Each structure stands twice: as C-alpha cells, then as structure tokens.
mmCIF file with all atom_site columns, C-alpha atoms in Angstrom:
data_model
loop_
_atom_site.group_PDB
_atom_site.id
_atom_site.type_symbol
_atom_site.label_atom_id
_atom_site.label_alt_id
_atom_site.label_comp_id
_atom_site.label_asym_id
_atom_site.label_entity_id
_atom_site.label_seq_id
_atom_site.pdbx_PDB_ins_code
_atom_site.Cartn_x
_atom_site.Cartn_y
_atom_site.Cartn_z
_atom_site.occupancy
_atom_site.B_iso_or_equiv
_atom_site.pdbx_formal_charge
_atom_site.auth_seq_id
_atom_site.auth_comp_id
_atom_site.auth_asym_id
_atom_site.auth_atom_id
_atom_site.pdbx_PDB_model_num
ATOM 1   C CA . UNK A 1 1   ? 0.091   0.071   -0.107 1.00 40.00 ? 28  UNK A CA 1
ATOM 2   C CA . UNK A 1 2   ? 2.898   2.149   0.289  1.00 44.00 ? 29  UNK A CA 1
ATOM 3   C CA . UNK A 1 3   ? 6.469   2.851   1.912  1.00 45.00 ? 30  UNK A CA 1
ATOM 4   C CA . UNK A 1 4   ? 6.650   3.379   5.767  1.00 44.00 ? 31  UNK A CA 1
ATOM 5   C CA . UNK A 1 5   ? 7.309   6.764   6.629  1.00 45.00 ? 32  UNK A CA 1
ATOM 6   C CA . UNK A 1 6   ? 10.119  8.194   8.844  1.00 48.00 ? 33  UNK A CA 1
ATOM 7   C CA . UNK A 1 7   ? 9.706   6.593   12.272 1.00 51.00 ? 34  UNK A CA 1
ATOM 8   C CA . UNK A 1 8   ? 8.512   3.096   11.071 1.00 52.00 ? 35  UNK A CA 1
ATOM 9   C CA . UNK A 1 9   ? 4.753   3.999   10.859 1.00 50.00 ? 36  UNK A CA 1
ATOM 10  C CA . UNK A 1 10  ? 2.976   2.396   7.891  1.00 53.00 ? 37  UNK A CA 1
ATOM 11  C CA . UNK A 1 11  ? 1.912   4.615   5.370  1.00 56.00 ? 38  UNK A CA 1
ATOM 12  C CA . UNK A 1 12  ? -1.741  5.644   4.916  1.00 55.00 ? 39  UNK A CA 1
ATOM 13  C CA . UNK A 1 13  ? -3.218  6.211   1.443  1.00 56.00 ? 40  UNK A CA 1
ATOM 14  C CA . UNK A 1 14  ? -5.920  8.320   1.322  1.00 52.00 ? 41  UNK A CA 1
ATOM 15  C CA . UNK A 1 15  ? -8.185  10.460  -0.938 1.00 54.00 ? 42  UNK A CA 1
ATOM 16  C CA . UNK A 1 16  ? -11.105 12.829  -0.373 1.00 50.00 ? 43  UNK A CA 1
ATOM 17  C CA . UNK A 1 17  ? -14.705 12.017  -0.388 1.00 54.00 ? 44  UNK A CA 1
ATOM 18  C CA . UNK A 1 18  ? -16.911 13.873  -2.494 1.00 48.00 ? 45  UNK A CA 1
ATOM 19  C CA . UNK A 1 19  ? -21.273 14.025  -2.457 1.00 43.00 ? 46  UNK A CA 1
ATOM 20  C CA . UNK A 1 20  ? -23.418 12.857  0.055  1.00 45.00 ? 47  UNK A CA 1
ATOM 21  C CA . UNK A 1 21  ? -23.206 13.849  3.609  1.00 46.00 ? 48  UNK A CA 1
ATOM 22  C CA . UNK A 1 22  ? -19.523 14.006  3.322  1.00 55.00 ? 49  UNK A CA 1
ATOM 23  C CA . UNK A 1 23  ? -20.024 17.234  1.562  1.00 48.00 ? 50  UNK A CA 1
ATOM 24  C CA . UNK A 1 24  ? -18.662 18.804  -1.789 1.00 49.00 ? 51  UNK A CA 1
ATOM 25  C CA . UNK A 1 25  ? -15.804 20.399  -0.191 1.00 58.00 ? 52  UNK A CA 1
ATOM 26  C CA . UNK A 1 26  ? -13.763 16.941  0.586  1.00 62.00 ? 53  UNK A CA 1
ATOM 27  C CA . UNK A 1 27  ? -13.452 18.002  4.049  1.00 71.00 ? 54  UNK A CA 1
ATOM 28  C CA . UNK A 1 28  ? -13.347 14.162  4.949  1.00 75.00 ? 55  UNK A CA 1
ATOM 29  C CA . UNK A 1 29  ? -10.926 11.490  3.375  1.00 77.00 ? 56  UNK A CA 1
ATOM 30  C CA . UNK A 1 30  ? -11.319 7.731   3.118  1.00 78.00 ? 57  UNK A CA 1
ATOM 31  C CA . UNK A 1 31  ? -7.971  5.997   4.210  1.00 78.00 ? 58  UNK A CA 1
ATOM 32  C CA . UNK A 1 32  ? -6.516  2.756   3.477  1.00 78.00 ? 59  UNK A CA 1
ATOM 33  C CA . UNK A 1 33  ? -3.649  1.223   5.223  1.00 79.00 ? 60  UNK A CA 1
ATOM 34  C CA . UNK A 1 34  ? -2.334  -2.530  4.622  1.00 79.00 ? 61  UNK A CA 1
ATOM 35  C CA . UNK A 1 35  ? -2.429  -4.615  7.976  1.00 78.00 ? 62  UNK A CA 1
ATOM 36  C CA . UNK A 1 36  ? -2.291  -8.224  9.231  1.00 77.00 ? 63  UNK A CA 1
ATOM 37  C CA . UNK A 1 37  ? -6.040  -9.709  10.137 1.00 74.00 ? 64  UNK A CA 1
ATOM 38  C CA . UNK A 1 38  ? -5.666  -13.302 11.501 1.00 75.00 ? 65  UNK A CA 1
ATOM 39  C CA . UNK A 1 39  ? -2.792  -13.886 9.892  1.00 76.00 ? 66  UNK A CA 1
ATOM 40  C CA . UNK A 1 40  ? -3.507  -12.779 6.488  1.00 79.00 ? 67  UNK A CA 1
ATOM 41  C CA . UNK A 1 41  ? -3.093  -9.560  4.348  1.00 78.00 ? 68  UNK A CA 1
ATOM 42  C CA . UNK A 1 42  ? -5.967  -7.307  4.853  1.00 79.00 ? 69  UNK A CA 1
ATOM 43  C CA . UNK A 1 43  ? -6.804  -3.505  4.323  1.00 80.00 ? 70  UNK A CA 1
ATOM 44  C CA . UNK A 1 44  ? -8.234  -1.412  6.901  1.00 82.00 ? 71  UNK A CA 1
ATOM 45  C CA . UNK A 1 45  ? -10.691 1.489   5.744  1.00 81.00 ? 72  UNK A CA 1
ATOM 46  C CA . UNK A 1 46  ? -10.651 4.818   7.538  1.00 81.00 ? 73  UNK A CA 1
ATOM 47  C CA . UNK A 1 47  ? -12.768 7.732   7.321  1.00 80.00 ? 74  UNK A CA 1
ATOM 48  C CA . UNK A 1 48  ? -10.596 10.929  8.643  1.00 77.00 ? 75  UNK A CA 1
ATOM 49  C CA . UNK A 1 49  ? -10.681 14.469  9.047  1.00 72.00 ? 76  UNK A CA 1
ATOM 50  C CA . UNK A 1 50  ? -7.209  15.472  7.756  1.00 66.00 ? 77  UNK A CA 1
ATOM 51  C CA . UNK A 1 51  ? -7.154  18.602  9.500  1.00 67.00 ? 78  UNK A CA 1
ATOM 52  C CA . UNK A 1 52  ? -8.018  17.857  13.167 1.00 69.00 ? 79  UNK A CA 1
ATOM 53  C CA . UNK A 1 53  ? -6.720  14.103  12.555 1.00 68.00 ? 80  UNK A CA 1
ATOM 54  C CA . UNK A 1 54  ? -10.105 12.857  14.010 1.00 74.00 ? 81  UNK A CA 1
ATOM 55  C CA . UNK A 1 55  ? -11.345 9.461   12.883 1.00 76.00 ? 82  UNK A CA 1
ATOM 56  C CA . UNK A 1 56  ? -15.040 8.976   12.031 1.00 78.00 ? 83  UNK A CA 1
ATOM 57  C CA . UNK A 1 57  ? -14.985 5.036   11.212 1.00 82.00 ? 84  UNK A CA 1
ATOM 58  C CA . UNK A 1 58  ? -12.638 2.121   10.908 1.00 84.00 ? 85  UNK A CA 1
ATOM 59  C CA . UNK A 1 59  ? -13.705 -1.131  9.419  1.00 84.00 ? 86  UNK A CA 1
ATOM 60  C CA . UNK A 1 60  ? -12.305 -3.472  7.204  1.00 81.00 ? 87  UNK A CA 1
ATOM 61  C CA . UNK A 1 61  ? -14.984 -3.267  4.523  1.00 82.00 ? 88  UNK A CA 1
ATOM 62  C CA . UNK A 1 62  ? -14.947 0.215   2.693  1.00 81.00 ? 89  UNK A CA 1
ATOM 63  C CA . UNK A 1 63  ? -18.665 0.560   2.743  1.00 82.00 ? 90  UNK A CA 1
ATOM 64  C CA . UNK A 1 64  ? -19.022 -0.146  5.984  1.00 85.00 ? 91  UNK A CA 1
ATOM 65  C CA . UNK A 1 65  ? -16.742 2.226   6.976  1.00 83.00 ? 92  UNK A CA 1
ATOM 66  C CA . UNK A 1 66  ? -18.371 5.324   4.937  1.00 81.00 ? 93  UNK A CA 1
ATOM 67  C CA . UNK A 1 67  ? -21.850 3.575   6.844  1.00 82.00 ? 94  UNK A CA 1
ATOM 68  C CA . UNK A 1 68  ? -20.125 3.996   10.101 1.00 83.00 ? 95  UNK A CA 1
ATOM 69  C CA . UNK A 1 69  ? -19.025 7.508   9.308  1.00 81.00 ? 96  UNK A CA 1
ATOM 70  C CA . UNK A 1 70  ? -22.355 8.576   8.182  1.00 78.00 ? 97  UNK A CA 1
ATOM 71  C CA . UNK A 1 71  ? -23.928 7.562   11.153 1.00 79.00 ? 98  UNK A CA 1
ATOM 72  C CA . UNK A 1 72  ? -21.677 9.190   13.401 1.00 77.00 ? 99  UNK A CA 1
ATOM 73  C CA . UNK A 1 73  ? -21.790 12.619  11.481 1.00 73.00 ? 100 UNK A CA 1
ATOM 74  C CA . UNK A 1 74  ? -25.760 12.087  11.796 1.00 72.00 ? 101 UNK A CA 1
ATOM 75  C CA . UNK A 1 75  ? -25.615 11.938  15.474 1.00 72.00 ? 102 UNK A CA 1
ATOM 76  C CA . UNK A 1 76  ? -22.699 14.633  16.063 1.00 67.00 ? 103 UNK A CA 1
ATOM 77  C CA . UNK A 1 77  ? -25.009 17.004  14.137 1.00 65.00 ? 104 UNK A CA 1
ATOM 78  C CA . UNK A 1 78  ? -27.968 16.435  16.552 1.00 64.00 ? 105 UNK A CA 1
ATOM 79  C CA . UNK A 1 79  ? -26.042 17.217  19.798 1.00 63.00 ? 106 UNK A CA 1
ATOM 80  C CA . UNK A 1 80  ? -25.586 20.603  20.996 1.00 48.00 ? 107 UNK A CA 1
ATOM 81  C CA . UNK A 1 81  ? -22.046 19.675  22.172 1.00 54.00 ? 108 UNK A CA 1
ATOM 82  C CA . UNK A 1 82  ? -20.971 18.859  18.539 1.00 47.00 ? 109 UNK A CA 1
ATOM 83  C CA . UNK A 1 83  ? -21.572 22.529  17.313 1.00 52.00 ? 110 UNK A CA 1
ATOM 84  C CA . UNK A 1 84  ? -19.409 23.884  20.308 1.00 55.00 ? 111 UNK A CA 1
ATOM 85  C CA . UNK A 1 85  ? -15.934 24.806  19.757 1.00 54.00 ? 112 UNK A CA 1
ATOM 86  C CA . UNK A 1 86  ? -14.540 22.746  22.789 1.00 52.00 ? 113 UNK A CA 1
ATOM 87  C CA . UNK A 1 87  ? -15.677 19.552  20.958 1.00 49.00 ? 114 UNK A CA 1
ATOM 88  C CA . UNK A 1 88  ? -12.626 17.028  20.529 1.00 51.00 ? 115 UNK A CA 1
ATOM 89  C CA . UNK A 1 89  ? -12.271 13.531  19.983 1.00 49.00 ? 116 UNK A CA 1
ATOM 90  C CA . UNK A 1 90  ? -11.639 11.472  23.245 1.00 48.00 ? 117 UNK A CA 1
ATOM 91  C CA . UNK A 1 91  ? -8.698  9.656   23.699 1.00 49.00 ? 118 UNK A CA 1
ATOM 92  C CA . UNK A 1 92  ? -8.427  5.983   23.219 1.00 48.00 ? 119 UNK A CA 1
ATOM 93  C CA . UNK A 1 93  ? -6.986  5.106   26.741 1.00 52.00 ? 120 UNK A CA 1
ATOM 94  C CA . UNK A 1 94  ? -6.625  7.448   29.692 1.00 57.00 ? 121 UNK A CA 1
ATOM 95  C CA . UNK A 1 95  ? -3.373  8.958   30.928 1.00 57.00 ? 122 UNK A CA 1
ATOM 96  C CA . UNK A 1 96  ? -1.631  6.437   33.093 1.00 59.00 ? 123 UNK A CA 1
ATOM 97  C CA . UNK A 1 97  ? -3.908  3.433   31.631 1.00 58.00 ? 124 UNK A CA 1
ATOM 98  C CA . UNK A 1 98  ? -0.781  1.862   29.871 1.00 59.00 ? 125 UNK A CA 1
ATOM 99  C CA . UNK A 1 99  ? 2.199   1.112   32.009 1.00 60.00 ? 126 UNK A CA 1
ATOM 100 C CA . UNK A 1 100 ? 5.208   2.720   30.493 1.00 65.00 ? 127 UNK A CA 1
ATOM 101 C CA . UNK A 1 101 ? 7.850   0.440   28.631 1.00 61.00 ? 128 UNK A CA 1
ATOM 102 C CA . UNK A 1 102 ? 10.913  -0.776  30.542 1.00 64.00 ? 129 UNK A CA 1
ATOM 103 C CA . UNK A 1 103 ? 13.871  1.024   30.020 1.00 71.00 ? 130 UNK A CA 1
ATOM 104 C CA . UNK A 1 104 ? 16.463  -0.721  27.903 1.00 70.00 ? 131 UNK A CA 1
ATOM 105 C CA . UNK A 1 105 ? 14.044  -3.245  26.742 1.00 65.00 ? 132 UNK A CA 1
ATOM 106 C CA . UNK A 1 106 ? 12.453  -3.292  23.417 1.00 68.00 ? 133 UNK A CA 1
ATOM 107 C CA . UNK A 1 107 ? 8.858   -5.006  23.773 1.00 62.00 ? 134 UNK A CA 1
ATOM 108 C CA . UNK A 1 108 ? 7.936   -7.453  21.151 1.00 72.00 ? 135 UNK A CA 1
ATOM 109 C CA . UNK A 1 109 ? 4.460   -7.062  20.112 1.00 82.00 ? 136 UNK A CA 1
ATOM 110 C CA . UNK A 1 110 ? 2.838   -10.576 19.951 1.00 86.00 ? 137 UNK A CA 1
ATOM 111 C CA . UNK A 1 111 ? -0.252  -10.869 17.522 1.00 89.00 ? 138 UNK A CA 1
ATOM 112 C CA . UNK A 1 112 ? -3.677  -11.855 18.568 1.00 91.00 ? 139 UNK A CA 1
ATOM 113 C CA . UNK A 1 113 ? -3.581  -15.242 16.513 1.00 92.00 ? 140 UNK A CA 1
ATOM 114 C CA . UNK A 1 114 ? 0.061   -16.333 18.056 1.00 92.00 ? 141 UNK A CA 1
ATOM 115 C CA . UNK A 1 115 ? -1.586  -15.667 21.636 1.00 91.00 ? 142 UNK A CA 1
ATOM 116 C CA . UNK A 1 116 ? -4.642  -17.484 20.867 1.00 93.00 ? 143 UNK A CA 1
ATOM 117 C CA . UNK A 1 117 ? -2.935  -20.307 20.024 1.00 94.00 ? 144 UNK A CA 1
ATOM 118 C CA . UNK A 1 118 ? -0.700  -20.472 22.766 1.00 94.00 ? 145 UNK A CA 1
ATOM 119 C CA . UNK A 1 119 ? -3.724  -20.228 25.446 1.00 92.00 ? 146 UNK A CA 1
ATOM 120 C CA . UNK A 1 120 ? -5.644  -23.357 23.375 1.00 92.00 ? 147 UNK A CA 1
ATOM 121 C CA . UNK A 1 121 ? -2.484  -25.409 23.717 1.00 92.00 ? 148 UNK A CA 1
ATOM 122 C CA . UNK A 1 122 ? -1.697  -24.371 27.198 1.00 93.00 ? 149 UNK A CA 1
ATOM 123 C CA . UNK A 1 123 ? 1.503   -23.045 26.789 1.00 93.00 ? 150 UNK A CA 1
ATOM 124 C CA . UNK A 1 124 ? 2.946   -26.496 25.618 1.00 95.00 ? 151 UNK A CA 1
ATOM 125 C CA . UNK A 1 125 ? 4.021   -28.454 22.381 1.00 94.00 ? 152 UNK A CA 1
ATOM 126 C CA . UNK A 1 126 ? 0.917   -30.071 21.509 1.00 93.00 ? 153 UNK A CA 1
ATOM 127 C CA . UNK A 1 127 ? 3.333   -33.135 20.249 1.00 92.00 ? 154 UNK A CA 1
ATOM 128 C CA . UNK A 1 128 ? 6.044   -33.727 22.922 1.00 93.00 ? 155 UNK A CA 1
ATOM 129 C CA . UNK A 1 129 ? 4.427   -31.396 25.792 1.00 93.00 ? 156 UNK A CA 1
ATOM 130 C CA . UNK A 1 130 ? 7.657   -29.334 26.030 1.00 95.00 ? 157 UNK A CA 1
ATOM 131 C CA . UNK A 1 131 ? 6.692   -26.048 27.744 1.00 95.00 ? 158 UNK A CA 1
ATOM 132 C CA . UNK A 1 132 ? 6.830   -23.069 25.653 1.00 94.00 ? 159 UNK A CA 1
ATOM 133 C CA . UNK A 1 133 ? 6.953   -19.432 26.472 1.00 92.00 ? 160 UNK A CA 1
ATOM 134 C CA . UNK A 1 134 ? 4.762   -16.951 24.593 1.00 90.00 ? 161 UNK A CA 1
ATOM 135 C CA . UNK A 1 135 ? 7.661   -14.824 23.220 1.00 88.00 ? 162 UNK A CA 1
ATOM 136 C CA . UNK A 1 136 ? 9.911   -17.814 22.852 1.00 90.00 ? 163 UNK A CA 1
ATOM 137 C CA . UNK A 1 137 ? 10.529  -19.676 19.490 1.00 92.00 ? 164 UNK A CA 1
ATOM 138 C CA . UNK A 1 138 ? 7.965   -21.788 18.505 1.00 94.00 ? 165 UNK A CA 1
ATOM 139 C CA . UNK A 1 139 ? 5.508   -22.471 15.744 1.00 94.00 ? 166 UNK A CA 1
ATOM 140 C CA . UNK A 1 140 ? 2.003   -22.078 15.026 1.00 94.00 ? 167 UNK A CA 1
ATOM 141 C CA . UNK A 1 141 ? 1.458   -25.770 13.300 1.00 93.00 ? 168 UNK A CA 1
ATOM 142 C CA . UNK A 1 142 ? -1.496  -26.950 11.507 1.00 92.00 ? 169 UNK A CA 1
ATOM 143 C CA . UNK A 1 143 ? -2.875  -30.095 12.636 1.00 92.00 ? 170 UNK A CA 1
ATOM 144 C CA . UNK A 1 144 ? -4.163  -30.865 8.971  1.00 91.00 ? 171 UNK A CA 1
ATOM 145 C CA . UNK A 1 145 ? -1.391  -29.444 7.002  1.00 90.00 ? 172 UNK A CA 1
ATOM 146 C CA . UNK A 1 146 ? -2.102  -26.804 4.549  1.00 87.00 ? 173 UNK A CA 1
ATOM 147 C CA . UNK A 1 147 ? -0.621  -29.180 1.889  1.00 86.00 ? 174 UNK A CA 1
ATOM 148 C CA . UNK A 1 148 ? -3.434  -31.241 2.082  1.00 88.00 ? 175 UNK A CA 1
ATOM 149 C CA . UNK A 1 149 ? -5.998  -28.104 2.391  1.00 87.00 ? 176 UNK A CA 1
ATOM 150 C CA . UNK A 1 150 ? -6.125  -27.762 6.169  1.00 87.00 ? 177 UNK A CA 1
ATOM 151 C CA . UNK A 1 151 ? -7.563  -24.764 7.182  1.00 90.00 ? 178 UNK A CA 1
ATOM 152 C CA . UNK A 1 152 ? -6.145  -21.721 8.826  1.00 89.00 ? 179 UNK A CA 1
ATOM 153 C CA . UNK A 1 153 ? -9.046  -21.664 11.379 1.00 91.00 ? 180 UNK A CA 1
ATOM 154 C CA . UNK A 1 154 ? -8.125  -21.690 14.901 1.00 90.00 ? 181 UNK A CA 1
ATOM 155 C CA . UNK A 1 155 ? -9.699  -25.119 15.476 1.00 91.00 ? 182 UNK A CA 1
ATOM 156 C CA . UNK A 1 156 ? -6.698  -26.481 13.114 1.00 91.00 ? 183 UNK A CA 1
ATOM 157 C CA . UNK A 1 157 ? -4.079  -24.556 14.717 1.00 94.00 ? 184 UNK A CA 1
ATOM 158 C CA . UNK A 1 158 ? -1.903  -25.769 17.456 1.00 94.00 ? 185 UNK A CA 1
ATOM 159 C CA . UNK A 1 159 ? 1.403   -24.791 19.521 1.00 95.00 ? 186 UNK A CA 1
ATOM 160 C CA . UNK A 1 160 ? 4.571   -26.776 18.388 1.00 95.00 ? 187 UNK A CA 1
ATOM 161 C CA . UNK A 1 161 ? 8.224   -26.485 19.305 1.00 95.00 ? 188 UNK A CA 1
ATOM 162 C CA . UNK A 1 162 ? 10.842  -26.008 16.308 1.00 94.00 ? 189 UNK A CA 1
ATOM 163 C CA . UNK A 1 163 ? 11.701  -30.001 16.455 1.00 94.00 ? 190 UNK A CA 1
ATOM 164 C CA . UNK A 1 164 ? 8.421   -31.279 16.249 1.00 93.00 ? 191 UNK A CA 1
ATOM 165 C CA . UNK A 1 165 ? 7.019   -29.060 13.944 1.00 92.00 ? 192 UNK A CA 1
ATOM 166 C CA . UNK A 1 166 ? 9.935   -29.718 11.375 1.00 93.00 ? 193 UNK A CA 1
ATOM 167 C CA . UNK A 1 167 ? 9.792   -33.620 11.940 1.00 93.00 ? 194 UNK A CA 1
ATOM 168 C CA . UNK A 1 168 ? 6.089   -33.411 11.164 1.00 92.00 ? 195 UNK A CA 1
ATOM 169 C CA . UNK A 1 169 ? 6.571   -31.967 7.930  1.00 89.00 ? 196 UNK A CA 1
ATOM 170 C CA . UNK A 1 170 ? 3.501   -32.424 5.674  1.00 88.00 ? 197 UNK A CA 1
ATOM 171 C CA . UNK A 1 171 ? 1.632   -35.286 7.639  1.00 90.00 ? 198 UNK A CA 1
ATOM 172 C CA . UNK A 1 172 ? -1.368  -35.035 9.545  1.00 91.00 ? 199 UNK A CA 1
ATOM 173 C CA . UNK A 1 173 ? -1.278  -34.730 13.659 1.00 90.00 ? 200 UNK A CA 1
ATOM 174 C CA . UNK A 1 174 ? -2.845  -38.287 13.690 1.00 89.00 ? 201 UNK A CA 1
ATOM 175 C CA . UNK A 1 175 ? -0.123  -39.820 11.311 1.00 90.00 ? 202 UNK A CA 1
ATOM 176 C CA . UNK A 1 176 ? 2.767   -37.860 13.106 1.00 90.00 ? 203 UNK A CA 1
ATOM 177 C CA . UNK A 1 177 ? 2.076   -39.183 16.570 1.00 89.00 ? 204 UNK A CA 1
ATOM 178 C CA . UNK A 1 178 ? 1.170   -42.364 15.494 1.00 89.00 ? 205 UNK A CA 1
ATOM 179 C CA . UNK A 1 179 ? 4.749   -42.545 13.785 1.00 88.00 ? 206 UNK A CA 1
ATOM 180 C CA . UNK A 1 180 ? 6.306   -41.308 16.802 1.00 87.00 ? 207 UNK A CA 1
ATOM 181 C CA . UNK A 1 181 ? 4.341   -43.863 18.990 1.00 87.00 ? 208 UNK A CA 1
ATOM 182 C CA . UNK A 1 182 ? 5.667   -46.669 16.696 1.00 88.00 ? 209 UNK A CA 1
ATOM 183 C CA . UNK A 1 183 ? 9.396   -45.555 16.465 1.00 85.00 ? 210 UNK A CA 1
ATOM 184 C CA . UNK A 1 184 ? 9.387   -45.105 20.409 1.00 73.00 ? 211 UNK A CA 1
#
C-alpha cells in the first residue's frame, strides 16, 4: 500500500470523499492502510478528518466504514456539543492507564492469533508436551497441513516446538503421532 514514512509507521493512502453527507468540499478523506488480520494480509478503511486528525470510522470493508462515518456525522449533528468549539475527539486510553515500557528493553508485539494458539495449547508443544513461552521460539502448527488443504482456522492450529514442527513436515497430526509412537 505504500512505503513506511520516517519512524517506522505504515504509510496511509487517502483520497477525498465527495458527495452525500461528506459534502462537496472534500472535508473528509477515505484512508486505507495495509494490516494483518488473523494471520492474513488485509486492508483497513478509515474515514478521517485530515485537518484535525479525527477518525470517524474504521472497518475492514469500505462500505461499512462509510456507513459508520455517516452514522457518526448524523449523530454529531443532533448533539448540541458537536457545534461547540470545545468539542474534540476523546482519547482511546486515559493517561497512566498503560504501563510505561521498561527502560533498555524492547517490547516485542505478539499477534492476537499467536496468543490464541498459545492459550489453546496450554503453553505446551502439542506433540511432545515441552513447555513453551509466549514470546519464545515455537511454531503455529496446522494439525491438518496446508499442503492437504487444512484450514487456517483456530480449531486446526496448535503450538509446536521447532523440532516437532520440522519433523512432522506435511503429515497430519494423527500420522505424526502414530509414527512417533511406533518409533518410540
């Protein structure tokens, strides 16, 4: 969708929205930003007010983002406070609600899907029972491999230590476990 701007933030591409409730002046813009959702590439659509930085709506579908923005603008038009000069968009978190990052230690972001698979597996390798750490080295493993058209749904995913995942290759979980039992 675009190169990152200085500071590592993803680039947001936007264009004016004309007509309808958004007006003819192009006061609002429809922004798009590449993201990852459930382990797959996706696009987020945002309706923004570029001069104030206000976000009216965010959705994974363009028409839904526009519909949300229209609802927000209609609701804001009915509120007396929306016409007041002091009306500003609230912050997402209150001051001090988030703990400050530890000094000298880089905080590693852990994707939601990885957390879900880790919790589902009880923090252990599905195949050998080795204890894993959430931010450690382990793989998200498909019980029914993708090579055999296994889905990316949570029900098909388990946590596996690196040696077990590499040894399993493209076999099903049942085939791998029965081969391990026969060998051991």
